[in-house]
Amino acid sequence: MNTIFHLSSADEINEDLIKSIKAAYKKKPISITIEEDVYIPEWQKDEVRRRAQYAKENPESLLDFDDFIENFEKKLMDGKG
């Protein structure tokens, strides 16, 4: 079971939160990971959506990563030889 708590700051961590975690998981082993939330401006989200839509409509525009690396390595080797 995974539970994610989104807090506006670490100041929101209080005894009630700790008690609720203890009650939910009792004697089960758990892991707690803390990571800082990153604010993503709406214009960046819009740009990602626009690019995803373009890629969906134009799949030929996408690079195959393996082909790209293979061609890049060939160019490097040709330049050394």
Backbone as a printed PyTorch tensor [residue, N CA C, xyz], in Angstrom:
tensor([[[  0.8480,  -1.1780,   0.0000],
         [  0.0000,   0.0000,   0.0000],
         [  0.8900,   1.2360,   0.0000]],

        [[  0.5960,   2.1980,  -0.8490],
         [  1.3190,   3.4640,  -0.8980],
         [  0.4020,   4.5920,  -0.4800]],

        [[  0.9330,   5.5100,   0.2780],
         [  0.2060,   6.7080,   0.6680],
         [  1.1260,   7.8900,   0.4440]],

        [[  0.6200,   8.9130,  -0.2040],
         [  1.4140,  10.1160,  -0.4430],
         [  0.7400,  11.2760,   0.2740]],

        [[  1.5200,  11.9820,   1.0480],
         [  1.0440,  13.1800,   1.7270],
         [  1.6760,  14.3800,   1.0390]],

        [[  0.8810,  15.2980,   0.5490],
         [  1.3960,  16.5370,  -0.0350],
         [  1.1790,  17.6420,   0.9900]],

        [[  2.2740,  18.2050,   1.4570],
         [  2.2090,  19.2500,   2.4750],
         [  2.7520,  20.5430,   1.8960]],

        [[  2.2070,  21.6660,   2.3430],
         [  2.6970,  22.9500,   1.8410],
         [  4.0530,  23.3000,   2.4490]],

        [[  4.3720,  22.7120,   3.5910],
         [  5.6960,  22.8930,   4.1960],
         [  5.8820,  21.8480,   5.2860]],

        [[  7.1020,  21.7140,   5.7310],
         [  7.4040,  20.7580,   6.8040],
         [  6.7130,  21.1530,   8.1040]],

        [[  6.3050,  22.4180,   8.2050],
         [  5.6060,  22.8720,   9.4140],
         [  4.2840,  22.1390,   9.6270]],

        [[  3.7420,  21.5360,   8.5690],
         [  2.4780,  20.8060,   8.6910],
         [  2.6470,  19.4250,   9.3140]],

        [[  3.8780,  18.9730,   9.4620],
         [  4.1060,  17.6750,  10.1100],
         [  3.8640,  17.8790,  11.6010]],

        [[  2.8300,  17.2240,  12.0880],
         [  2.4920,  17.3810,  13.5020],
         [  2.1860,  16.0170,  14.1120]],

        [[  1.8770,  16.0310,  15.3650],
         [  1.6200,  14.7810,  16.0860],
         [  0.4250,  14.0260,  15.4960]],

        [[ -0.6000,  14.7420,  15.0110],
         [ -1.7740,  14.0780,  14.4190],
         [ -1.3820,  13.2910,  13.1640]],

        [[ -0.5110,  13.8550,  12.3560],
         [ -0.0510,  13.1620,  11.1580],
         [  0.7100,  11.8980,  11.5470]],

        [[  1.5880,  12.0180,  12.5050],
         [  2.3620,  10.8560,  12.9680],
         [  1.4270,   9.7870,  13.5250]],

        [[  0.4520,  10.1910,  14.2920],
         [ -0.5050,   9.2300,  14.8610],
         [ -1.2960,   8.5200,  13.7640]],

        [[ -1.6790,   9.2550,  12.7220],
         [ -2.4610,   8.6340,  11.6500],
         [ -1.6120,   7.6250,  10.8740]],

        [[ -0.3350,   7.9310,  10.6920],
         [  0.5550,   6.9740,  10.0220],
         [  0.7060,   5.7200,  10.8700]],

        [[  0.9070,   5.9090,  12.1520],
         [  1.0490,   4.7550,  13.0580],
         [ -0.2220,   3.9160,  13.0630]],

        [[ -1.3810,   4.5610,  13.0680],
         [ -2.6470,   3.8250,  13.1060],
         [ -2.8650,   3.0540,  11.8020]],

        [[ -2.4880,   3.6380,  10.6830],
         [ -2.7180,   3.0020,   9.3910],
         [ -1.8070,   1.7980,   9.1830]],

        [[ -0.5920,   1.8610,   9.6870],
         [  0.3810,   0.8050,   9.4010],
         [  0.7150,  -0.0800,  10.5950]],

        [[  0.2920,   0.3120,  11.7660],
         [  0.5000,  -0.4420,  13.0060],
         [  1.8900,  -1.0600,  13.0750]],

        [[  1.9970,  -2.3570,  13.1200],
         [  3.2970,  -3.0030,  13.2990],
         [  3.9250,  -3.4710,  11.9830]],

        [[  3.3930,  -2.9790,  10.8760],
         [  3.9260,  -3.3560,   9.5620],
         [  5.2170,  -2.5790,   9.2900]],

        [[  6.1590,  -3.2000,   8.5830],
         [  7.3550,  -2.4430,   8.2110],
         [  6.9930,  -1.3820,   7.1620]],

        [[  7.5820,  -0.1960,   7.2970],
         [  7.3150,   0.8860,   6.3440],
         [  8.6280,   1.5780,   5.9630]],

        [[  8.5860,   2.3020,   4.8850],
         [  9.6790,   3.1790,   4.4660],
         [  9.1040,   4.5690,   4.3210]],

        [[  9.8490,   5.5470,   4.7510],
         [  9.4180,   6.9360,   4.6120],
         [ 10.4420,   7.6610,   3.7570]],

        [[  9.9760,   8.2530,   2.6640],
         [ 10.8320,   9.0220,   1.7620],
         [ 10.3410,  10.4500,   1.7730]],

        [[ 11.2530,  11.3710,   1.9530],
         [ 10.9020,  12.7920,   1.9250],
         [ 11.5490,  13.3930,   0.6840]],

        [[ 10.7510,  14.0680,  -0.1320],
         [ 11.3190,  14.7710,  -1.2690],
         [ 10.6320,  16.1180,  -1.4010]],

        [[ 11.3900,  17.0620,  -1.8650],
         [ 10.8610,  18.4070,  -2.0200],
         [ 10.0060,  18.4690,  -3.2750]],

        [[  8.7870,  18.9860,  -3.1530],
         [  7.9280,  19.1840,  -4.3190],
         [  8.4840,  20.3370,  -5.1320]],

        [[  8.4140,  20.1920,  -6.4210],
         [  8.9040,  21.2310,  -7.3170],
         [  7.7050,  21.8470,  -8.0180]],

        [[  7.6340,  23.1430,  -7.9690],
         [  6.5470,  23.8530,  -8.6380],
         [  6.8440,  23.9110, -10.1370]],

        [[  5.8880,  23.4910, -10.9450],
         [  6.0280,  23.5590, -12.3970],
         [  5.0030,  24.5700, -12.9050]],

        [[  5.4910,  25.6530, -13.5170],
         [  4.5580,  26.6660, -14.0250],
         [  3.6150,  26.0860, -15.0780]],

        [[  2.4460,  26.6550, -15.1650],
         [  1.4280,  26.1640, -16.0920],
         [  1.9060,  26.2220, -17.5370]],

        [[  2.6980,  27.2280, -17.8980],
         [  3.1710,  27.3340, -19.2860],
         [  4.0690,  26.1570, -19.6390]],

        [[  4.8500,  25.6490, -18.6640],
         [  5.6960,  24.4880, -18.9400],
         [  4.8520,  23.2340, -19.1140]],

        [[  3.8210,  23.0930, -18.3060],
         [  2.9110,  21.9540, -18.4510],
         [  2.2420,  21.9950, -19.8220]],

        [[  1.8160,  23.1960, -20.2380],
         [  1.1820,  23.3540, -21.5560],
         [  2.1380,  22.9640, -22.6700]],

        [[  3.4080,  23.3430, -22.5430],
         [  4.4030,  23.0140, -23.5620],
         [  4.6120,  21.5070, -23.6550]],

        [[  4.6630,  20.8260, -22.5250],
         [  4.8180,  19.3690, -22.5250],
         [  3.6090,  18.7160, -23.1790]],

        [[  2.4160,  19.2050, -22.8650],
         [  1.2040,  18.6620, -23.4950],
         [  1.2270,  18.8880, -25.0060]],

        [[  1.6670,  20.0810, -25.4360],
         [  1.7290,  20.3960, -26.8620],
         [  2.7150,  19.4650, -27.5700]],

        [[  3.8810,  19.2600, -26.9720],
         [  4.8830,  18.3800, -27.5860],
         [  4.4210,  16.9310, -27.6150]],

        [[  3.7320,  16.4950, -26.5650],
         [  3.2170,  15.1240, -26.5380],
         [  2.1690,  14.9280, -27.6310]],

        [[  1.3090,  15.9200, -27.8100],
         [  0.2870,  15.8380, -28.8590],
         [  0.9400,  15.8070, -30.2370]],

        [[  1.9760,  16.6210, -30.4390],
         [  2.6790,  16.6350, -31.7220],
         [  3.3090,  15.2700, -31.9950]],

        [[  3.9690,  14.6950, -30.9790],
         [  4.6070,  13.3830, -31.1380],
         [  3.5720,  12.3120, -31.4470]],

        [[  2.4070,  12.4170, -30.8220],
         [  1.3380,  11.4460, -31.0750],
         [  0.8470,  11.5460, -32.5170]],

        [[  0.7200,  12.7740, -33.0070],
         [  0.2240,  12.9960, -34.3630],
         [  1.3060,  12.8020, -35.4250]],

        [[  2.5770,  12.8750, -35.0310],
         [  3.7010,  12.7780, -35.9720],
         [  4.7540,  11.8090, -35.4320]],

        [[  4.4250,  10.5390, -35.3070],
         [  5.3620,   9.5900, -34.6990],
         [  6.6840,   9.4860, -35.4610]],

        [[  6.6700,   9.8190, -36.7420],
         [  7.9120,   9.7550, -37.5250],
         [  8.9120,  10.8230, -37.0680]],

        [[  8.4520,  11.8050, -36.3170],
         [  9.3480,  12.8640, -35.8570],
         [ 10.1940,  12.4220, -34.6560]],

        [[  9.8310,  11.3170, -34.0500],
         [ 10.5580,  10.8500, -32.8670],
         [ 11.8360,  10.1200, -33.2660]],

        [[ 12.8970,  10.3500, -32.5010],
         [ 14.1530,   9.6510, -32.7220],
         [ 14.1450,   8.3280, -31.9780]],

        [[ 14.7010,   7.3100, -32.5950],
         [ 14.9350,   6.0610, -31.8880],
         [ 16.2690,   6.2260, -31.1610]],

        [[ 16.2570,   6.1720, -29.8520],
         [ 17.4540,   6.4550, -29.0590],
         [ 18.6040,   5.5150, -29.4070]],

        [[ 18.3150,   4.2280, -29.5610],
         [ 19.3690,   3.2660, -29.8850],
         [ 20.0090,   3.5840, -31.2350]],

        [[ 19.1900,   3.9180, -32.2260],
         [ 19.7250,   4.3010, -33.5370],
         [ 20.5630,   5.5720, -33.4320]],

        [[ 20.0740,   6.5260, -32.6620],
         [ 20.7990,   7.7840, -32.4850],
         [ 22.1840,   7.5360, -31.8920]],

        [[ 22.2560,   6.7280, -30.8270],
         [ 23.5360,   6.4370, -30.1770],
         [ 24.4570,   5.6730, -31.1260]],

        [[ 23.9210,   4.7090, -31.8330],
         [ 24.7330,   3.9280, -32.7740],
         [ 25.3290,   4.8370, -33.8470]],

        [[ 24.5200,   5.7140, -34.4180],
         [ 25.0120,   6.6440, -35.4380],
         [ 26.0230,   7.6300, -34.8460]],

        [[ 25.7750,   8.0770, -33.6290],
         [ 26.6890,   9.0030, -32.9640],
         [ 28.0500,   8.3400, -32.7310]],

        [[ 28.0310,   7.0860, -32.2730],
         [ 29.2840,   6.3590, -32.0340],
         [ 30.0450,   6.1460, -33.3370]],

        [[ 29.3160,   5.8510, -34.4130],
         [ 29.9680,   5.6760, -35.7260],
         [ 30.6640,   6.9680, -36.1550]],

        [[ 29.9800,   8.1090, -35.9560],
         [ 30.5610,   9.4000, -36.3110],
         [ 31.8170,   9.6710, -35.4810]],

        [[ 31.7860,   9.3190, -34.2040],
         [ 32.9590,   9.5040, -33.3540],
         [ 34.1220,   8.6590, -33.8270]],

        [[ 33.8370,   7.3980, -34.1560],
         [ 34.8850,   6.4860, -34.6040],
         [ 35.4500,   6.9120, -35.9530]],

        [[ 34.5970,   7.3910, -36.8500],
         [ 35.0440,   7.8570, -38.1590],
         [ 35.9580,   9.0770, -38.0200]],

        [[ 35.6650,   9.9000, -37.0390],
         [ 36.4700,  11.0980, -36.8150],
         [ 37.8380,  10.7880, -36.2610]],

        [[ 37.9930,   9.6490, -35.5590],
         [ 39.2710,   9.2650, -34.9530],
         [ 40.1510,   8.4830, -35.9190]],

        [[ 39.5340,   7.8480, -36.9020],
         [ 40.2630,   6.9390, -37.7840],
         [ 40.8790,   7.6120, -38.8900]]])
